[in-house]
Amino acid sequence: AHGDHGGGHEGGHGHGHGHDEAFESDGYGHPSHGMKKKKQHQHDYRVTSVGIERDSEVARHKLDGFISWLMQEKGPDLYRSKGVLAVKGMKEKYVFHAVHMQFGGKPQNPWEDQEKKCCKMVFIGKNLNREELNKKFDECLVK
């Protein structure tokens, strides 16, 4: 009998990307559907990253609302997002990552006693509104 392969990929990544023939390649190494002519990859100058760091905790119910808003309103423009959050009343760090509208998050290692609880996130996508993201996230903070 083979030994147990510790865990593997939790939850798997369901890549349901409905490939649109209009895209030759989405820049994530997916096949370019047999189109042989080398097209110059035009860099989309609107792709930006927004980082948010706060030295405070978030309220769980407000965080859920923020994440729903993010996935529904910004999902198509959000290529990648990830973060480590301090959630009020949770001993562990809440770690999340998302690719477009596929979100995964769960409590991981506990915060150390000496460690300052904080929230750090980064969003990568196109047409991101830094001000709006900061404002919406700040609504989740425990005052």
CSV table of N, CA and C in Angstrom, one decimal:
chain,number,residue,atom,x,y,z
A,1,ALA,N,0.9,-1.2,0.0
A,1,ALA,CA,0.0,0.0,0.0
A,1,ALA,C,0.9,1.2,0.0
A,2,HIS,N,0.5,2.2,-0.8
A,2,HIS,CA,1.3,3.5,-0.8
A,2,HIS,C,0.9,4.3,0.4
A,3,GLY,N,2.0,5.1,0.9
A,3,GLY,CA,1.8,6.0,2.0
A,3,GLY,C,0.8,7.1,1.6
A,4,ASP,N,0.2,7.7,2.6
A,4,ASP,CA,-0.8,8.7,2.4
A,4,ASP,C,0.0,10.0,1.9
A,5,HIS,N,-0.5,10.6,0.8
A,5,HIS,CA,0.2,11.8,0.3
A,5,HIS,C,-0.4,13.0,1.0
A,6,GLY,N,0.1,13.4,2.1
A,6,GLY,CA,-0.4,14.5,2.9
A,6,GLY,C,-1.3,15.6,2.2
A,7,GLY,N,-2.5,15.4,2.3
A,7,GLY,CA,-3.4,16.5,1.9
A,7,GLY,C,-3.6,16.8,0.4
A,8,GLY,N,-2.6,17.1,-0.3
A,8,GLY,CA,-2.8,17.5,-1.7
A,8,GLY,C,-3.3,18.9,-1.8
A,9,HIS,N,-4.0,19.1,-2.9
A,9,HIS,CA,-4.6,20.5,-3.1
A,9,HIS,C,-6.0,20.6,-2.4
A,10,GLU,N,-6.1,21.4,-1.4
A,10,GLU,CA,-7.3,21.6,-0.7
A,10,GLU,C,-8.4,22.1,-1.6
A,11,GLY,N,-9.5,21.5,-1.7
A,11,GLY,CA,-10.6,22.0,-2.5
A,11,GLY,C,-10.4,22.1,-4.0
A,12,GLY,N,-9.2,21.8,-4.5
A,12,GLY,CA,-9.0,21.8,-5.9
A,12,GLY,C,-9.3,23.2,-6.5
A,13,HIS,N,-8.8,23.5,-7.7
A,13,HIS,CA,-9.1,24.8,-8.3
A,13,HIS,C,-10.0,24.5,-9.5
A,14,GLY,N,-11.3,24.7,-9.3
A,14,GLY,CA,-12.2,24.4,-10.4
A,14,GLY,C,-12.0,25.5,-11.5
A,15,HIS,N,-11.2,25.2,-12.5
A,15,HIS,CA,-11.0,26.2,-13.6
A,15,HIS,C,-12.1,26.2,-14.6
A,16,GLY,N,-13.2,26.8,-14.3
A,16,GLY,CA,-14.3,26.9,-15.3
A,16,GLY,C,-14.2,28.2,-16.0
A,17,HIS,N,-13.3,28.4,-16.9
A,17,HIS,CA,-13.0,29.7,-17.5
A,17,HIS,C,-13.7,30.0,-18.8
A,18,GLY,N,-14.8,29.3,-19.2
A,18,GLY,CA,-15.5,29.5,-20.4
A,18,GLY,C,-14.6,30.2,-21.5
A,19,HIS,N,-13.8,29.5,-22.2
A,19,HIS,CA,-12.8,30.2,-23.1
A,19,HIS,C,-13.5,30.9,-24.2
A,20,ASP,N,-13.3,32.2,-24.3
A,20,ASP,CA,-13.8,33.0,-25.3
A,20,ASP,C,-12.9,33.0,-26.5
A,21,GLU,N,-13.4,32.7,-27.7
A,21,GLU,CA,-12.5,32.6,-28.8
A,21,GLU,C,-11.8,34.0,-29.2
A,22,ALA,N,-12.4,35.1,-28.6
A,22,ALA,CA,-11.8,36.4,-28.9
A,22,ALA,C,-10.4,36.5,-28.3
A,23,PHE,N,-10.2,35.8,-27.3
A,23,PHE,CA,-8.9,35.9,-26.6
A,23,PHE,C,-7.9,34.9,-27.1
A,24,GLU,N,-6.8,35.3,-27.6
A,24,GLU,CA,-5.8,34.3,-28.1
A,24,GLU,C,-5.1,33.6,-26.9
A,25,SER,N,-4.8,34.4,-25.9
A,25,SER,CA,-4.3,33.8,-24.7
A,25,SER,C,-4.6,34.8,-23.5
A,26,ASP,N,-4.9,34.2,-22.4
A,26,ASP,CA,-5.3,35.1,-21.3
A,26,ASP,C,-4.1,35.5,-20.4
A,27,GLY,N,-2.9,35.1,-20.9
A,27,GLY,CA,-1.7,35.5,-20.2
A,27,GLY,C,-1.4,34.6,-19.0
A,28,TYR,N,-2.2,33.6,-18.8
A,28,TYR,CA,-1.9,32.7,-17.6
A,28,TYR,C,-1.5,31.3,-18.2
A,29,GLY,N,-0.9,31.3,-19.3
A,29,GLY,CA,-0.4,30.0,-19.8
A,29,GLY,C,-1.4,29.1,-20.4
A,30,HIS,N,-2.6,29.6,-20.6
A,30,HIS,CA,-3.6,28.7,-21.2
A,30,HIS,C,-3.4,28.7,-22.7
A,31,PRO,N,-3.8,27.6,-23.3
A,31,PRO,CA,-3.5,27.5,-24.8
A,31,PRO,C,-4.2,28.6,-25.6
A,32,SER,N,-3.5,28.9,-26.7
A,32,SER,CA,-4.0,30.0,-27.5
A,32,SER,C,-4.9,29.4,-28.6
A,33,HIS,N,-5.5,28.2,-28.4
A,33,HIS,CA,-6.5,27.6,-29.3
A,33,HIS,C,-6.0,27.5,-30.7
A,34,GLY,N,-4.8,27.0,-30.9
A,34,GLY,CA,-4.3,26.7,-32.2
A,34,GLY,C,-4.0,27.9,-33.1
A,35,MET,N,-4.0,29.1,-32.6
A,35,MET,CA,-3.8,30.2,-33.5
A,35,MET,C,-2.2,30.3,-33.6
A,36,LYS,N,-1.7,30.2,-34.8
A,36,LYS,CA,-0.3,30.1,-35.0
A,36,LYS,C,0.4,31.4,-35.2
A,37,LYS,N,-0.3,32.4,-35.7
A,37,LYS,CA,0.4,33.7,-36.0
A,37,LYS,C,0.8,34.3,-34.7
A,38,LYS,N,2.1,34.7,-34.6
A,38,LYS,CA,2.6,35.4,-33.4
A,38,LYS,C,2.0,36.8,-33.3
A,39,LYS,N,1.1,37.0,-32.4
A,39,LYS,CA,0.6,38.4,-32.3
A,39,LYS,C,1.4,39.1,-31.2
A,40,GLN,N,1.8,40.3,-31.4
A,40,GLN,CA,2.5,41.0,-30.3
A,40,GLN,C,1.6,41.1,-29.1
A,41,HIS,N,2.1,40.7,-28.0
A,41,HIS,CA,1.2,40.8,-26.8
A,41,HIS,C,1.2,42.3,-26.4
A,42,GLN,N,0.0,42.8,-26.4
A,42,GLN,CA,-0.1,44.3,-26.1
A,42,GLN,C,-0.3,44.3,-24.6
A,43,HIS,N,0.6,45.0,-23.9
A,43,HIS,CA,0.4,45.1,-22.5
A,43,HIS,C,-0.7,46.1,-22.1
A,44,ASP,N,-1.6,45.6,-21.3
A,44,ASP,CA,-2.8,46.4,-20.9
A,44,ASP,C,-2.3,47.4,-19.8
A,45,TYR,N,-2.2,48.6,-20.1
A,45,TYR,CA,-1.7,49.6,-19.1
A,45,TYR,C,-2.6,49.8,-18.0
A,46,ARG,N,-3.8,49.3,-18.1
A,46,ARG,CA,-4.8,49.6,-17.0
A,46,ARG,C,-4.7,48.5,-15.9
A,47,VAL,N,-3.8,47.5,-16.1
A,47,VAL,CA,-3.7,46.5,-15.1
A,47,VAL,C,-2.8,47.1,-14.0
A,48,THR,N,-3.4,47.1,-12.8
A,48,THR,CA,-2.7,47.7,-11.7
A,48,THR,C,-2.8,46.8,-10.5
A,49,SER,N,-2.1,47.1,-9.4
A,49,SER,CA,-2.3,46.4,-8.2
A,49,SER,C,-2.6,47.4,-7.1
A,50,VAL,N,-3.4,47.0,-6.2
A,50,VAL,CA,-3.8,47.9,-5.1
A,50,VAL,C,-3.5,47.1,-3.8
A,51,GLY,N,-2.7,47.6,-2.9
A,51,GLY,CA,-2.4,47.0,-1.6
A,51,GLY,C,-3.1,47.8,-0.5
A,52,ILE,N,-3.6,47.0,0.4
A,52,ILE,CA,-4.2,47.6,1.6
A,52,ILE,C,-3.6,47.0,2.8
A,53,GLU,N,-3.2,47.9,3.8
A,53,GLU,CA,-2.7,47.4,5.1
A,53,GLU,C,-3.3,48.2,6.2
A,54,ARG,N,-3.9,47.5,7.2
A,54,ARG,CA,-4.5,48.2,8.3
A,54,ARG,C,-4.0,47.6,9.6
A,55,ASP,N,-3.7,48.4,10.6
A,55,ASP,CA,-3.3,47.8,11.9
A,55,ASP,C,-4.6,47.7,12.8
A,56,SER,N,-5.6,47.0,12.3
A,56,SER,CA,-6.7,46.7,13.1
A,56,SER,C,-7.4,45.5,12.6
A,57,GLU,N,-8.5,45.1,13.3
A,57,GLU,CA,-9.2,43.9,13.0
A,57,GLU,C,-10.5,44.2,12.2
A,58,VAL,N,-11.0,43.2,11.5
A,58,VAL,CA,-12.3,43.4,10.7
A,58,VAL,C,-13.4,42.6,11.4
A,59,ALA,N,-14.6,43.1,11.2
A,59,ALA,CA,-15.8,42.4,11.7
A,59,ALA,C,-16.2,41.4,10.7
A,60,ARG,N,-16.4,40.1,11.2
A,60,ARG,CA,-16.6,39.0,10.3
A,60,ARG,C,-17.8,39.3,9.3
A,61,HIS,N,-19.0,39.7,9.8
A,61,HIS,CA,-20.1,39.9,9.0
A,61,HIS,C,-19.9,41.0,8.0
A,62,LYS,N,-19.1,42.0,8.3
A,62,LYS,CA,-18.8,43.1,7.4
A,62,LYS,C,-17.9,42.6,6.3
A,63,LEU,N,-16.9,41.8,6.7
A,63,LEU,CA,-15.9,41.2,5.8
A,63,LEU,C,-16.7,40.4,4.7
A,64,ASP,N,-17.6,39.6,5.2
A,64,ASP,CA,-18.4,38.8,4.3
A,64,ASP,C,-19.1,39.6,3.2
A,65,GLY,N,-19.6,40.8,3.7
A,65,GLY,CA,-20.3,41.7,2.7
A,65,GLY,C,-19.3,42.3,1.7
A,66,PHE,N,-18.1,42.6,2.2
A,66,PHE,CA,-17.1,43.2,1.4
A,66,PHE,C,-16.7,42.2,0.3
A,67,ILE,N,-16.5,40.9,0.7
A,67,ILE,CA,-16.0,39.9,-0.2
A,67,ILE,C,-17.1,39.6,-1.3
A,68,SER,N,-18.4,39.6,-0.9
A,68,SER,CA,-19.5,39.4,-1.8
A,68,SER,C,-19.5,40.6,-2.8
A,69,TRP,N,-19.4,41.8,-2.3
A,69,TRP,CA,-19.4,42.9,-3.2
A,69,TRP,C,-18.2,42.8,-4.2
A,70,LEU,N,-17.0,42.5,-3.7
A,70,LEU,CA,-15.8,42.4,-4.5
A,70,LEU,C,-16.0,41.3,-5.6
A,71,MET,N,-16.5,40.2,-5.3
A,71,MET,CA,-16.7,39.1,-6.3
A,71,MET,C,-17.7,39.5,-7.3
A,72,GLN,N,-18.9,40.0,-6.8
A,72,GLN,CA,-20.0,40.4,-7.8
A,72,GLN,C,-19.6,41.6,-8.6
A,73,GLU,N,-19.2,42.6,-8.0
A,73,GLU,CA,-18.9,43.9,-8.7
A,73,GLU,C,-17.6,43.9,-9.5
A,74,LYS,N,-16.6,43.3,-8.9
A,74,LYS,CA,-15.2,43.5,-9.4
A,74,LYS,C,-14.7,42.2,-10.0
A,75,GLY,N,-15.3,41.1,-9.7
A,75,GLY,CA,-14.8,39.8,-10.1
A,75,GLY,C,-14.2,39.7,-11.5
A,76,PRO,N,-14.9,40.1,-12.5
A,76,PRO,CA,-14.4,40.0,-13.9
A,76,PRO,C,-13.1,40.8,-14.1
A,77,ASP,N,-12.9,41.9,-13.4
A,77,ASP,CA,-11.7,42.7,-13.6
A,77,ASP,C,-10.6,42.3,-12.6
A,78,LEU,N,-10.9,41.5,-11.7
A,78,LEU,CA,-10.0,41.1,-10.6
A,78,LEU,C,-9.3,39.8,-11.1
A,79,TYR,N,-8.0,39.9,-11.4
A,79,TYR,CA,-7.3,38.7,-11.9
A,79,TYR,C,-6.9,37.9,-10.7
A,80,ARG,N,-6.5,38.6,-9.6
A,80,ARG,CA,-5.9,37.8,-8.5
A,80,ARG,C,-6.0,38.7,-7.3
A,81,SER,N,-6.4,38.1,-6.2
A,81,SER,CA,-6.4,38.8,-4.9
A,81,SER,C,-6.0,37.9,-3.8
A,82,LYS,N,-5.3,38.4,-2.8
A,82,LYS,CA,-5.0,37.5,-1.7
A,82,LYS,C,-4.7,38.4,-0.5
A,83,GLY,N,-4.8,37.8,0.7
A,83,GLY,CA,-4.7,38.6,1.9
A,83,GLY,C,-4.6,37.7,3.1
A,84,VAL,N,-4.1,38.4,4.2
A,84,VAL,CA,-4.1,37.8,5.5
A,84,VAL,C,-4.8,38.8,6.4
A,85,LEU,N,-5.9,38.3,7.1
A,85,LEU,CA,-6.7,39.3,7.8
A,85,LEU,C,-6.8,38.9,9.3
A,86,ALA,N,-6.9,39.9,10.1
A,86,ALA,CA,-7.2,39.7,11.5
A,86,ALA,C,-8.7,39.9,11.7
A,87,VAL,N,-9.5,38.8,12.0
A,87,VAL,CA,-10.9,38.9,12.2
A,87,VAL,C,-11.2,38.9,13.7
A,88,LYS,N,-12.0,39.9,14.1
A,88,LYS,CA,-12.4,40.0,15.5
A,88,LYS,C,-13.0,38.7,16.0
A,89,GLY,N,-12.4,38.2,17.1
A,89,GLY,CA,-13.0,37.0,17.8
A,89,GLY,C,-12.4,35.7,17.2
A,90,MET,N,-11.5,35.8,16.2
A,90,MET,CA,-10.9,34.6,15.6
A,90,MET,C,-9.4,34.6,16.0
A,91,LYS,N,-9.0,33.4,16.6
A,91,LYS,CA,-7.6,33.3,17.1
A,91,LYS,C,-6.6,33.2,15.9
A,92,GLU,N,-7.1,32.6,14.8
A,92,GLU,CA,-6.3,32.4,13.7
A,92,GLU,C,-6.3,33.5,12.7
A,93,LYS,N,-5.2,33.5,11.9
A,93,LYS,CA,-5.2,34.5,10.7
A,93,LYS,C,-6.1,33.9,9.7
A,94,TYR,N,-6.9,34.8,9.1
A,94,TYR,CA,-7.8,34.4,8.0
A,94,TYR,C,-7.1,34.7,6.7
A,95,VAL,N,-6.8,33.6,6.0
A,95,VAL,CA,-6.0,33.7,4.8
A,95,VAL,C,-6.9,33.4,3.6
A,96,PHE,N,-6.9,34.3,2.6
A,96,PHE,CA,-7.8,34.1,1.4
A,96,PHE,C,-7.0,34.4,0.2
A,97,HIS,N,-7.5,33.8,-0.9
A,97,HIS,CA,-7.0,34.1,-2.3
A,97,HIS,C,-8.1,33.9,-3.2
A,98,ALA,N,-8.1,34.6,-4.3
A,98,ALA,CA,-9.2,34.5,-5.3
A,98,ALA,C,-8.6,34.7,-6.7
A,99,VAL,N,-9.1,34.0,-7.6
A,99,VAL,CA,-8.8,34.2,-9.0
A,99,VAL,C,-10.1,34.5,-9.7
A,100,HIS,N,-10.2,35.7,-10.3
A,100,HIS,CA,-11.5,36.2,-10.8
A,100,HIS,C,-12.6,36.0,-9.7
A,101,MET,N,-13.6,35.2,-10.0
A,101,MET,CA,-14.7,35.1,-9.0
A,101,MET,C,-14.6,33.9,-8.1
A,102,GLN,N,-13.5,33.2,-8.2
A,102,GLN,CA,-13.4,31.9,-7.4
A,102,GLN,C,-12.6,32.3,-6.2
A,103,PHE,N,-13.4,32.3,-5.1
A,103,PHE,CA,-12.8,32.7,-3.8
A,103,PHE,C,-12.6,31.5,-2.9
A,104,GLY,N,-11.4,31.6,-2.2
A,104,GLY,CA,-11.2,30.5,-1.2
A,104,GLY,C,-10.6,31.2,0.0
A,105,GLY,N,-11.0,30.9,1.2
A,105,GLY,CA,-10.5,31.5,2.4
A,105,GLY,C,-10.7,30.6,3.6
A,106,LYS,N,-9.8,30.6,4.5
A,106,LYS,CA,-10.0,29.8,5.7
A,106,LYS,C,-9.0,30.2,6.8
A,107,PRO,N,-9.4,30.0,8.1
A,107,PRO,CA,-8.5,30.3,9.2
A,107,PRO,C,-7.2,29.4,9.1
A,108,GLN,N,-6.0,30.0,9.3
A,108,GLN,CA,-4.8,29.2,9.3
A,108,GLN,C,-4.1,29.4,10.7
A,109,ASN,N,-2.8,29.6,10.6
A,109,ASN,CA,-2.0,29.6,11.9
A,109,ASN,C,-2.6,30.7,12.9
A,110,PRO,N,-2.5,30.4,14.2
A,110,PRO,CA,-3.0,31.4,15.1
A,110,PRO,C,-2.0,32.6,15.2
A,111,TRP,N,-2.5,33.8,15.5
A,111,TRP,CA,-1.6,34.9,15.7
A,111,TRP,C,-0.7,34.6,17.0
A,112,GLU,N,0.5,35.0,16.9
A,112,GLU,CA,1.4,34.8,18.1
A,112,GLU,C,1.0,35.9,19.1
A,113,ASP,N,1.4,35.6,20.4
A,113,ASP,CA,1.1,36.6,21.4
A,113,ASP,C,1.6,38.0,21.2
A,114,GLN,N,2.9,38.0,20.7
A,114,GLN,CA,3.6,39.3,20.6
A,114,GLN,C,3.3,39.9,19.2
A,115,GLU,N,2.6,39.2,18.3
A,115,GLU,CA,2.4,39.6,17.0
A,115,GLU,C,1.2,40.7,16.9
A,116,LYS,N,1.5,41.7,16.2
A,116,LYS,CA,0.5,42.8,16.1
A,116,LYS,C,-0.6,42.3,15.1
A,117,LYS,N,-1.8,42.3,15.5
A,117,LYS,CA,-2.9,41.9,14.5
A,117,LYS,C,-3.1,43.0,13.5
A,118,CYS,N,-3.1,42.6,12.2
A,118,CYS,CA,-3.3,43.5,11.2
A,118,CYS,C,-3.9,42.8,10.0
A,119,CYS,N,-4.3,43.6,9.0
A,119,CYS,CA,-4.9,43.1,7.8
A,119,CYS,C,-4.0,43.6,6.6
A,120,LYS,N,-3.7,42.6,5.7
A,120,LYS,CA,-2.9,43.0,4.5
A,120,LYS,C,-3.5,42.3,3.4
A,121,MET,N,-3.7,43.0,2.3
A,121,MET,CA,-4.3,42.4,1.1
A,121,MET,C,-3.7,43.1,-0.1
A,122,VAL,N,-3.7,42.3,-1.2
A,122,VAL,CA,-3.3,42.9,-2.5
A,122,VAL,C,-4.3,42.4,-3.6
A,123,PHE,N,-4.7,43.3,-4.4
A,123,PHE,CA,-5.6,43.1,-5.5
A,123,PHE,C,-4.9,43.4,-6.8
A,124,ILE,N,-5.0,42.5,-7.8
A,124,ILE,CA,-4.4,42.7,-9.1
A,124,ILE,C,-5.5,42.6,-10.1
A,125,GLY,N,-5.6,43.6,-11.0
A,125,GLY,CA,-6.6,43.5,-12.0
A,125,GLY,C,-6.6,44.8,-12.9
A,126,LYS,N,-7.7,44.9,-13.6
A,126,LYS,CA,-7.7,46.1,-14.5
A,126,LYS,C,-8.9,47.0,-14.0
A,127,ASN,N,-8.7,48.3,-14.3
A,127,ASN,CA,-9.6,49.3,-13.9
A,127,ASN,C,-10.0,49.3,-12.4
A,128,LEU,N,-9.0,49.0,-11.6
A,128,LEU,CA,-9.2,48.9,-10.1
A,128,LEU,C,-9.3,50.4,-9.6
A,129,ASN,N,-10.2,50.6,-8.7
A,129,ASN,CA,-10.4,51.9,-8.1
A,129,ASN,C,-9.8,51.9,-6.7
A,130,ARG,N,-8.6,52.3,-6.6
A,130,ARG,CA,-7.9,52.3,-5.3
A,130,ARG,C,-8.7,52.9,-4.1
A,131,GLU,N,-9.2,54.1,-4.4
A,131,GLU,CA,-10.0,54.8,-3.4
A,131,GLU,C,-11.2,54.0,-3.0
A,132,GLU,N,-11.9,53.5,-4.0
A,132,GLU,CA,-13.2,52.7,-3.7
A,132,GLU,C,-12.8,51.5,-2.9
A,133,LEU,N,-11.8,50.7,-3.2
A,133,LEU,CA,-11.4,49.5,-2.5
A,133,LEU,C,-11.0,49.8,-1.1
A,134,ASN,N,-10.3,50.9,-0.9
A,134,ASN,CA,-9.9,51.3,0.5
A,134,ASN,C,-11.1,51.7,1.3
A,135,LYS,N,-12.0,52.5,0.7
A,135,LYS,CA,-13.1,53.0,1.4
A,135,LYS,C,-14.0,51.8,1.8
A,136,LYS,N,-14.3,50.9,0.9
A,136,LYS,CA,-15.2,49.8,1.1
A,136,LYS,C,-14.5,48.9,2.2
A,137,PHE,N,-13.2,48.7,2.1
A,137,PHE,CA,-12.6,47.8,3.1
A,137,PHE,C,-12.6,48.5,4.5
A,138,ASP,N,-12.4,49.8,4.6
A,138,ASP,CA,-12.4,50.5,5.8
A,138,ASP,C,-13.8,50.3,6.6
A,139,GLU,N,-14.8,50.1,5.8
A,139,GLU,CA,-16.2,49.9,6.4
A,139,GLU,C,-16.2,48.6,7.2
A,140,CYS,N,-15.3,47.7,7.0
A,140,CYS,CA,-15.3,46.4,7.7
A,140,CYS,C,-14.5,46.5,9.0
A,141,LEU,N,-13.7,47.5,9.2
A,141,LEU,CA,-12.8,47.6,10.3
A,141,LEU,C,-13.6,47.7,11.6
A,142,VAL,N,-13.1,47.1,12.7
A,142,VAL,CA,-13.7,47.2,14.0
A,142,VAL,C,-13.2,48.5,14.6
A,143,LYS,N,-14.1,49.4,14.9
A,143,LYS,CA,-13.7,50.7,15.3
A,143,LYS,C,-13.2,50.7,16.8
